[in-house]
Amino acid sequence: MGSRAFDLLMLLVEHRDRVVSKDEVFEQVWKDQVVEENNLSVQISALRRTLGVDAIATVTGRGYRFAAEPATEAKAAPQVVGNIGARQALLLAREDELAQVLKAFDDAACVTICGLAGVGKTALAGVAAHQLARRRGYAQGAWWVDLSVVREPSQLVRAVCETLGIEPEGRHDLLQECLGNLRHRELLLVLDNCEHIVDAAAAFVDALLAVAEKVEVLTTS
């Protein structure tokens, strides 16, 4: 867009609530220069090519009016609270599986992605967790617990507490403190790589969902 067309656009936008006469355009855009009327037509055409044919309306015998609708401010994508930001991965040719995981949460509070090692369970869980978090807007976010580093079943609850920032007070056993803390929270908990401590993971999830109605769990195994 040339400088003349830009000046013309600014004039029309500034006075978008009324028709701007040709005389006013020449006076404001071309100042004291003597120009042919077709110069104005050229600039109007340039603006219409850039903004669309309906952006500048011609009012016969009177002049021009800026007619484009103001752009609405795009709503920012909701921020995902939690620690799954780095877990979102590019997922190719697995849309059907992703859709199945998301749909499963319509009827269940816990969904498990099963498969052999190396088939992409973690990647699928990462994308699913992101989409769930954005769609559902969990008040306390979505949290990812990597259980591959947990060697003993007894360490599972501690890993969850450390991820969620739950600090044991020492008055109860760790499981009860964890459950008490999560009882009234609304969040998604992802337990990745449960296969080597599957019994402990299942017991923890059962206990959690029995007391925390607004918690959902996604596991991979």
PDB file of C-alpha atoms in Angstrom:
ATOM      1  CA  MET A   1       0.000   0.000   0.000  1.00  0.00           C
ATOM      2  CA  GLY A   2       1.435   3.354  -1.047  1.00  0.00           C
ATOM      3  CA  SER A   3       1.697   6.375   1.213  1.00  0.00           C
ATOM      4  CA  ARG A   4      -1.113   8.180  -0.593  1.00  0.00           C
ATOM      5  CA  ALA A   5      -3.462   5.231  -0.250  1.00  0.00           C
ATOM      6  CA  PHE A   6      -2.509   4.951   3.417  1.00  0.00           C
ATOM      7  CA  ASP A   7      -3.287   8.622   4.051  1.00  0.00           C
ATOM      8  CA  LEU A   8      -6.623   8.177   2.309  1.00  0.00           C
ATOM      9  CA  LEU A   9      -7.400   5.129   4.418  1.00  0.00           C
ATOM     10  CA  MET A  10      -6.582   6.974   7.644  1.00  0.00           C
ATOM     11  CA  LEU A  11      -8.902   9.813   6.637  1.00  0.00           C
ATOM     12  CA  LEU A  12     -11.788   7.466   5.864  1.00  0.00           C
ATOM     13  CA  VAL A  13     -11.287   5.447   9.054  1.00  0.00           C
ATOM     14  CA  GLU A  14     -11.114   8.582  11.189  1.00  0.00           C
ATOM     15  CA  HIS A  15     -14.460   9.724   9.776  1.00  0.00           C
ATOM     16  CA  ARG A  16     -16.018   6.298   9.352  1.00  0.00           C
ATOM     17  CA  ASP A  17     -19.305   7.545  10.821  1.00  0.00           C
ATOM     18  CA  ARG A  18     -20.001   9.746   7.795  1.00  0.00           C
ATOM     19  CA  VAL A  19     -19.426  10.195   4.084  1.00  0.00           C
ATOM     20  CA  VAL A  20     -16.181  11.971   3.173  1.00  0.00           C
ATOM     21  CA  SER A  21     -16.586  14.196   0.128  1.00  0.00           C
ATOM     22  CA  LYS A  22     -14.148  14.167  -2.772  1.00  0.00           C
ATOM     23  CA  ASP A  23     -13.262  17.784  -2.081  1.00  0.00           C
ATOM     24  CA  GLU A  24     -12.334  16.912   1.487  1.00  0.00           C
ATOM     25  CA  VAL A  25     -10.238  13.982   0.293  1.00  0.00           C
ATOM     26  CA  PHE A  26      -8.296  16.169  -2.134  1.00  0.00           C
ATOM     27  CA  GLU A  27      -7.817  18.826   0.528  1.00  0.00           C
ATOM     28  CA  GLN A  28      -6.615  16.439   3.242  1.00  0.00           C
ATOM     29  CA  VAL A  29      -4.682  13.860   1.211  1.00  0.00           C
ATOM     30  CA  TRP A  30      -3.217  15.886  -1.628  1.00  0.00           C
ATOM     31  CA  LYS A  31      -3.060  19.184   0.275  1.00  0.00           C
ATOM     32  CA  ASP A  32      -2.357  22.041  -2.158  1.00  0.00           C
ATOM     33  CA  GLN A  33      -1.402  19.854  -5.105  1.00  0.00           C
ATOM     34  CA  VAL A  34      -3.420  19.974  -8.295  1.00  0.00           C
ATOM     35  CA  VAL A  35      -4.325  16.417  -9.326  1.00  0.00           C
ATOM     36  CA  GLU A  36      -6.687  14.725 -11.731  1.00  0.00           C
ATOM     37  CA  GLU A  37      -9.812  13.107 -10.280  1.00  0.00           C
ATOM     38  CA  ASN A  38      -8.752   9.731 -11.652  1.00  0.00           C
ATOM     39  CA  ASN A  39      -5.876   9.773  -9.119  1.00  0.00           C
ATOM     40  CA  LEU A  40      -8.483   9.404  -6.399  1.00  0.00           C
ATOM     41  CA  SER A  41     -10.092   6.506  -8.256  1.00  0.00           C
ATOM     42  CA  VAL A  42      -6.697   4.795  -8.503  1.00  0.00           C
ATOM     43  CA  GLN A  43      -6.154   5.057  -4.741  1.00  0.00           C
ATOM     44  CA  ILE A  44      -9.676   3.859  -3.962  1.00  0.00           C
ATOM     45  CA  SER A  45      -9.100   0.841  -6.211  1.00  0.00           C
ATOM     46  CA  ALA A  46      -5.818   0.113  -4.427  1.00  0.00           C
ATOM     47  CA  LEU A  47      -7.560   0.134  -1.062  1.00  0.00           C
ATOM     48  CA  ARG A  48     -10.291  -2.173  -2.304  1.00  0.00           C
ATOM     49  CA  ARG A  49      -7.715  -4.648  -3.628  1.00  0.00           C
ATOM     50  CA  THR A  50      -6.109  -4.712  -0.202  1.00  0.00           C
ATOM     51  CA  LEU A  51      -9.157  -4.583   2.051  1.00  0.00           C
ATOM     52  CA  GLY A  52     -11.886  -6.059  -0.132  1.00  0.00           C
ATOM     53  CA  VAL A  53     -14.313  -4.486  -2.558  1.00  0.00           C
ATOM     54  CA  ASP A  54     -16.874  -3.740   0.147  1.00  0.00           C
ATOM     55  CA  ALA A  55     -14.426  -1.973   2.464  1.00  0.00           C
ATOM     56  CA  ILE A  56     -14.826   1.399   0.736  1.00  0.00           C
ATOM     57  CA  ALA A  57     -18.365   2.381  -0.211  1.00  0.00           C
ATOM     58  CA  THR A  58     -19.055   4.891  -2.980  1.00  0.00           C
ATOM     59  CA  VAL A  59     -21.945   7.219  -2.211  1.00  0.00           C
ATOM     60  CA  THR A  60     -22.955   8.590  -5.587  1.00  0.00           C
ATOM     61  CA  GLY A  61     -22.707  12.351  -5.836  1.00  0.00           C
ATOM     62  CA  ARG A  62     -21.347  12.696  -2.296  1.00  0.00           C
ATOM     63  CA  GLY A  63     -18.063  10.833  -1.820  1.00  0.00           C
ATOM     64  CA  TYR A  64     -16.750   7.747  -0.002  1.00  0.00           C
ATOM     65  CA  ARG A  65     -17.275   6.016   3.312  1.00  0.00           C
ATOM     66  CA  PHE A  66     -15.224   3.375   5.122  1.00  0.00           C
ATOM     67  CA  ALA A  67     -17.614   0.433   5.413  1.00  0.00           C
ATOM     68  CA  ALA A  68     -15.521  -2.483   6.673  1.00  0.00           C
ATOM     69  CA  GLU A  69     -16.514  -4.024   9.977  1.00  0.00           C
ATOM     70  CA  PRO A  70     -13.940  -3.517  12.737  1.00  0.00           C
ATOM     71  CA  ALA A  71     -11.975  -6.647  13.459  1.00  0.00           C
ATOM     72  CA  THR A  72     -12.939  -8.277  16.720  1.00  0.00           C
ATOM     73  CA  GLU A  73     -10.127  -9.027  19.072  1.00  0.00           C
ATOM     74  CA  ALA A  74      -9.307 -12.693  18.878  1.00  0.00           C
ATOM     75  CA  LYS A  75      -9.765 -14.506  22.117  1.00  0.00           C
ATOM     76  CA  ALA A  76      -6.502 -15.785  23.429  1.00  0.00           C
ATOM     77  CA  ALA A  77      -6.277 -19.527  23.752  1.00  0.00           C
ATOM     78  CA  PRO A  78      -6.829 -20.449  27.339  1.00  0.00           C
ATOM     79  CA  GLN A  79      -3.609 -21.000  29.225  1.00  0.00           C
ATOM     80  CA  VAL A  80      -3.120 -24.513  30.481  1.00  0.00           C
ATOM     81  CA  VAL A  81      -2.276 -24.544  34.175  1.00  0.00           C
ATOM     82  CA  GLY A  82       0.052 -27.319  35.246  1.00  0.00           C
ATOM     83  CA  ASN A  83       3.240 -28.876  33.935  1.00  0.00           C
ATOM     84  CA  ILE A  84       2.199 -30.427  30.643  1.00  0.00           C
ATOM     85  CA  GLY A  85       3.371 -27.533  28.462  1.00  0.00           C
ATOM     86  CA  ALA A  86       6.440 -29.330  27.188  1.00  0.00           C
ATOM     87  CA  ARG A  87       4.548 -32.573  26.675  1.00  0.00           C
ATOM     88  CA  GLN A  88       2.550 -31.522  23.632  1.00  0.00           C
ATOM     89  CA  ALA A  89       3.869 -33.405  20.635  1.00  0.00           C
ATOM     90  CA  LEU A  90       3.158 -33.543  16.924  1.00  0.00           C
ATOM     91  CA  LEU A  91       0.850 -36.472  16.369  1.00  0.00           C
ATOM     92  CA  LEU A  92       0.699 -37.794  12.824  1.00  0.00           C
ATOM     93  CA  ALA A  93      -1.884 -40.223  11.441  1.00  0.00           C
ATOM     94  CA  ARG A  94      -3.347 -41.008  14.868  1.00  0.00           C
ATOM     95  CA  GLU A  95      -6.416 -38.800  14.827  1.00  0.00           C
ATOM     96  CA  ASP A  96      -8.747 -41.776  15.288  1.00  0.00           C
ATOM     97  CA  GLU A  97      -6.918 -42.956  18.399  1.00  0.00           C
ATOM     98  CA  LEU A  98      -6.852 -39.432  19.804  1.00  0.00           C
ATOM     99  CA  ALA A  99     -10.583 -39.076  19.220  1.00  0.00           C
ATOM    100  CA  GLN A 100     -11.199 -42.372  21.016  1.00  0.00           C
ATOM    101  CA  VAL A 101      -9.223 -41.241  24.049  1.00  0.00           C
ATOM    102  CA  LEU A 102     -11.051 -37.912  24.246  1.00  0.00           C
ATOM    103  CA  LYS A 103     -14.457 -39.525  23.791  1.00  0.00           C
ATOM    104  CA  ALA A 104     -13.728 -42.092  26.491  1.00  0.00           C
ATOM    105  CA  PHE A 105     -13.669 -39.293  29.056  1.00  0.00           C
ATOM    106  CA  ASP A 106     -17.329 -38.599  28.332  1.00  0.00           C
ATOM    107  CA  ASP A 107     -18.177 -41.765  30.250  1.00  0.00           C
ATOM    108  CA  ALA A 108     -15.201 -42.396  32.530  1.00  0.00           C
ATOM    109  CA  ALA A 109     -13.043 -40.484  34.974  1.00  0.00           C
ATOM    110  CA  CYS A 110     -10.017 -42.650  34.214  1.00  0.00           C
ATOM    111  CA  VAL A 111      -8.783 -43.705  30.786  1.00  0.00           C
ATOM    112  CA  THR A 112      -5.758 -45.896  30.111  1.00  0.00           C
ATOM    113  CA  ILE A 113      -3.701 -45.959  26.912  1.00  0.00           C
ATOM    114  CA  CYS A 114      -2.193 -49.425  26.545  1.00  0.00           C
ATOM    115  CA  GLY A 115       0.406 -50.734  24.126  1.00  0.00           C
ATOM    116  CA  LEU A 116       3.848 -52.164  23.647  1.00  0.00           C
ATOM    117  CA  ALA A 117       6.902 -50.070  24.396  1.00  0.00           C
ATOM    118  CA  GLY A 118       7.750 -47.632  21.626  1.00  0.00           C
ATOM    119  CA  VAL A 119       4.324 -47.415  19.980  1.00  0.00           C
ATOM    120  CA  GLY A 120       3.822 -43.783  20.994  1.00  0.00           C
ATOM    121  CA  LYS A 121       1.644 -43.996  24.101  1.00  0.00           C
ATOM    122  CA  THR A 122       3.382 -41.034  25.724  1.00  0.00           C
ATOM    123  CA  ALA A 123       3.022 -38.849  22.625  1.00  0.00           C
ATOM    124  CA  LEU A 124      -0.659 -39.716  22.325  1.00  0.00           C
ATOM    125  CA  ALA A 125      -1.211 -39.009  26.015  1.00  0.00           C
ATOM    126  CA  GLY A 126       0.566 -35.659  25.713  1.00  0.00           C
ATOM    127  CA  VAL A 127      -1.669 -34.411  22.929  1.00  0.00           C
ATOM    128  CA  ALA A 128      -4.791 -35.815  24.574  1.00  0.00           C
ATOM    129  CA  ALA A 129      -3.918 -34.117  27.864  1.00  0.00           C
ATOM    130  CA  HIS A 130      -3.476 -30.766  26.133  1.00  0.00           C
ATOM    131  CA  GLN A 131      -6.786 -31.027  24.345  1.00  0.00           C
ATOM    132  CA  LEU A 132      -8.607 -32.145  27.466  1.00  0.00           C
ATOM    133  CA  ALA A 133      -7.119 -29.267  29.455  1.00  0.00           C
ATOM    134  CA  ARG A 134      -8.161 -26.690  26.869  1.00  0.00           C
ATOM    135  CA  ARG A 135     -11.635 -28.112  26.374  1.00  0.00           C
ATOM    136  CA  ARG A 136     -12.496 -28.697  30.008  1.00  0.00           C
ATOM    137  CA  GLY A 137     -10.557 -25.874  31.635  1.00  0.00           C
ATOM    138  CA  TYR A 138      -9.679 -27.710  34.836  1.00  0.00           C
ATOM    139  CA  ALA A 139      -9.547 -25.145  37.634  1.00  0.00           C
ATOM    140  CA  GLN A 140      -6.298 -26.543  39.033  1.00  0.00           C
ATOM    141  CA  GLY A 141      -4.840 -27.550  35.686  1.00  0.00           C
ATOM    142  CA  ALA A 142      -3.328 -30.667  34.148  1.00  0.00           C
ATOM    143  CA  TRP A 143      -0.365 -32.432  35.719  1.00  0.00           C
ATOM    144  CA  TRP A 144       2.054 -34.984  34.294  1.00  0.00           C
ATOM    145  CA  VAL A 145       3.762 -37.554  36.507  1.00  0.00           C
ATOM    146  CA  ASP A 146       6.520 -39.596  34.866  1.00  0.00           C
ATOM    147  CA  LEU A 147       6.514 -42.938  36.657  1.00  0.00           C
ATOM    148  CA  SER A 148       9.385 -44.379  34.627  1.00  0.00           C
ATOM    149  CA  VAL A 149      11.735 -43.032  37.299  1.00  0.00           C
ATOM    150  CA  VAL A 150       9.749 -44.651  40.109  1.00  0.00           C
ATOM    151  CA  ARG A 151      11.386 -47.951  41.042  1.00  0.00           C
ATOM    152  CA  GLU A 152       9.243 -49.018  43.973  1.00  0.00           C
ATOM    153  CA  PRO A 153       5.427 -49.024  44.192  1.00  0.00           C
ATOM    154  CA  SER A 154       5.694 -47.217  47.505  1.00  0.00           C
ATOM    155  CA  GLN A 155       7.283 -44.246  45.720  1.00  0.00           C
ATOM    156  CA  LEU A 156       4.278 -43.593  43.479  1.00  0.00           C
ATOM    157  CA  VAL A 157       2.344 -41.414  45.909  1.00  0.00           C
ATOM    158  CA  ARG A 158       5.455 -39.406  46.735  1.00  0.00           C
ATOM    159  CA  ALA A 159       6.017 -38.755  43.010  1.00  0.00           C
ATOM    160  CA  VAL A 160       2.464 -37.456  42.686  1.00  0.00           C
ATOM    161  CA  CYS A 161       2.862 -35.218  45.746  1.00  0.00           C
ATOM    162  CA  GLU A 162       6.148 -33.788  44.505  1.00  0.00           C
ATOM    163  CA  THR A 163       4.653 -33.030  41.095  1.00  0.00           C
ATOM    164  CA  LEU A 164       1.616 -31.290  42.559  1.00  0.00           C
ATOM    165  CA  GLY A 165       3.548 -29.472  45.258  1.00  0.00           C
ATOM    166  CA  ILE A 166       1.841 -31.296  48.112  1.00  0.00           C
ATOM    167  CA  GLU A 167       4.055 -31.092  51.178  1.00  0.00           C
ATOM    168  CA  PRO A 168       3.448 -33.818  53.784  1.00  0.00           C
ATOM    169  CA  GLU A 169       2.591 -32.477  57.216  1.00  0.00           C
ATOM    170  CA  GLY A 170       3.601 -35.679  58.956  1.00  0.00           C
ATOM    171  CA  ARG A 171       0.376 -36.153  60.880  1.00  0.00           C
ATOM    172  CA  HIS A 172      -1.039 -38.810  58.553  1.00  0.00           C
ATOM    173  CA  ASP A 173       0.372 -41.315  56.145  1.00  0.00           C
ATOM    174  CA  LEU A 174       1.374 -39.890  52.787  1.00  0.00           C
ATOM    175  CA  LEU A 175      -1.492 -41.456  50.835  1.00  0.00           C
ATOM    176  CA  GLN A 176      -4.121 -39.955  53.111  1.00  0.00           C
ATOM    177  CA  GLU A 177      -2.490 -36.534  52.944  1.00  0.00           C
ATOM    178  CA  CYS A 178      -2.401 -36.744  49.155  1.00  0.00           C
ATOM    179  CA  LEU A 179      -6.042 -37.801  48.920  1.00  0.00           C
ATOM    180  CA  GLY A 180      -7.108 -35.140  51.390  1.00  0.00           C
ATOM    181  CA  ASN A 181      -5.327 -32.469  49.369  1.00  0.00           C
ATOM    182  CA  LEU A 182      -6.872 -33.588  46.089  1.00  0.00           C
ATOM    183  CA  ARG A 183     -10.353 -34.216  47.453  1.00  0.00           C
ATOM    184  CA  HIS A 184     -11.757 -30.870  46.361  1.00  0.00           C
ATOM    185  CA  ARG A 185      -9.478 -30.114  43.439  1.00  0.00           C
ATOM    186  CA  GLU A 186     -10.517 -30.032  39.792  1.00  0.00           C
ATOM    187  CA  LEU A 187      -7.651 -31.276  37.658  1.00  0.00           C
ATOM    188  CA  LEU A 188      -6.342 -33.806  35.173  1.00  0.00           C
ATOM    189  CA  LEU A 189      -3.647 -36.159  36.430  1.00  0.00           C
ATOM    190  CA  VAL A 190      -1.556 -38.003  33.846  1.00  0.00           C
ATOM    191  CA  LEU A 191       0.339 -41.051  35.113  1.00  0.00           C
ATOM    192  CA  ASP A 192       2.793 -42.017  32.390  1.00  0.00           C
ATOM    193  CA  ASN A 193       4.563 -45.406  32.300  1.00  0.00           C
ATOM    194  CA  CYS A 194       2.561 -47.341  34.868  1.00  0.00           C
ATOM    195  CA  GLU A 195       3.384 -50.801  33.509  1.00  0.00           C
ATOM    196  CA  HIS A 196       6.050 -51.759  36.058  1.00  0.00           C
ATOM    197  CA  ILE A 197       3.945 -50.685  39.043  1.00  0.00           C
ATOM    198  CA  VAL A 198       0.518 -51.299  37.564  1.00  0.00           C
ATOM    199  CA  ASP A 199      -1.063 -52.709  40.738  1.00  0.00           C
ATOM    200  CA  ALA A 200       0.077 -49.772  42.850  1.00  0.00           C
ATOM    201  CA  ALA A 201      -1.093 -47.318  40.183  1.00  0.00           C
ATOM    202  CA  ALA A 202      -4.507 -48.969  39.951  1.00  0.00           C
ATOM    203  CA  ALA A 203      -4.923 -48.929  43.726  1.00  0.00           C
ATOM    204  CA  PHE A 204      -3.950 -45.261  43.916  1.00  0.00           C
ATOM    205  CA  VAL A 205      -6.322 -44.240  41.128  1.00  0.00           C
ATOM    206  CA  ASP A 206      -9.198 -46.182  42.692  1.00  0.00           C
ATOM    207  CA  ALA A 207      -8.607 -44.497  46.044  1.00  0.00           C
ATOM    208  CA  LEU A 208      -8.279 -41.068  44.428  1.00  0.00           C
ATOM    209  CA  LEU A 209     -11.426 -41.247  42.327  1.00  0.00           C
ATOM    210  CA  ALA A 210     -13.396 -42.535  45.302  1.00  0.00           C
ATOM    211  CA  VAL A 211     -12.900 -39.214  47.104  1.00  0.00           C
ATOM    212  CA  ALA A 212     -12.155 -36.657  44.360  1.00  0.00           C
ATOM    213  CA  GLU A 213     -15.193 -36.185  42.147  1.00  0.00           C
ATOM    214  CA  LYS A 214     -13.634 -33.482  39.973  1.00  0.00           C
ATOM    215  CA  VAL A 215     -10.351 -35.231  39.239  1.00  0.00           C
ATOM    216  CA  GLU A 216      -9.811 -37.102  35.977  1.00  0.00           C
ATOM    217  CA  VAL A 217      -6.923 -39.465  35.325  1.00  0.00           C
ATOM    218  CA  LEU A 218      -5.147 -40.479  32.129  1.00  0.00           C
ATOM    219  CA  THR A 219      -2.660 -43.325  32.408  1.00  0.00           C
ATOM    220  CA  THR A 220      -0.314 -45.087  30.007  1.00  0.00           C
ATOM    221  CA  SER A 221       0.792 -48.650  30.478  1.00  0.00           C
TER     222      SER A 221
END
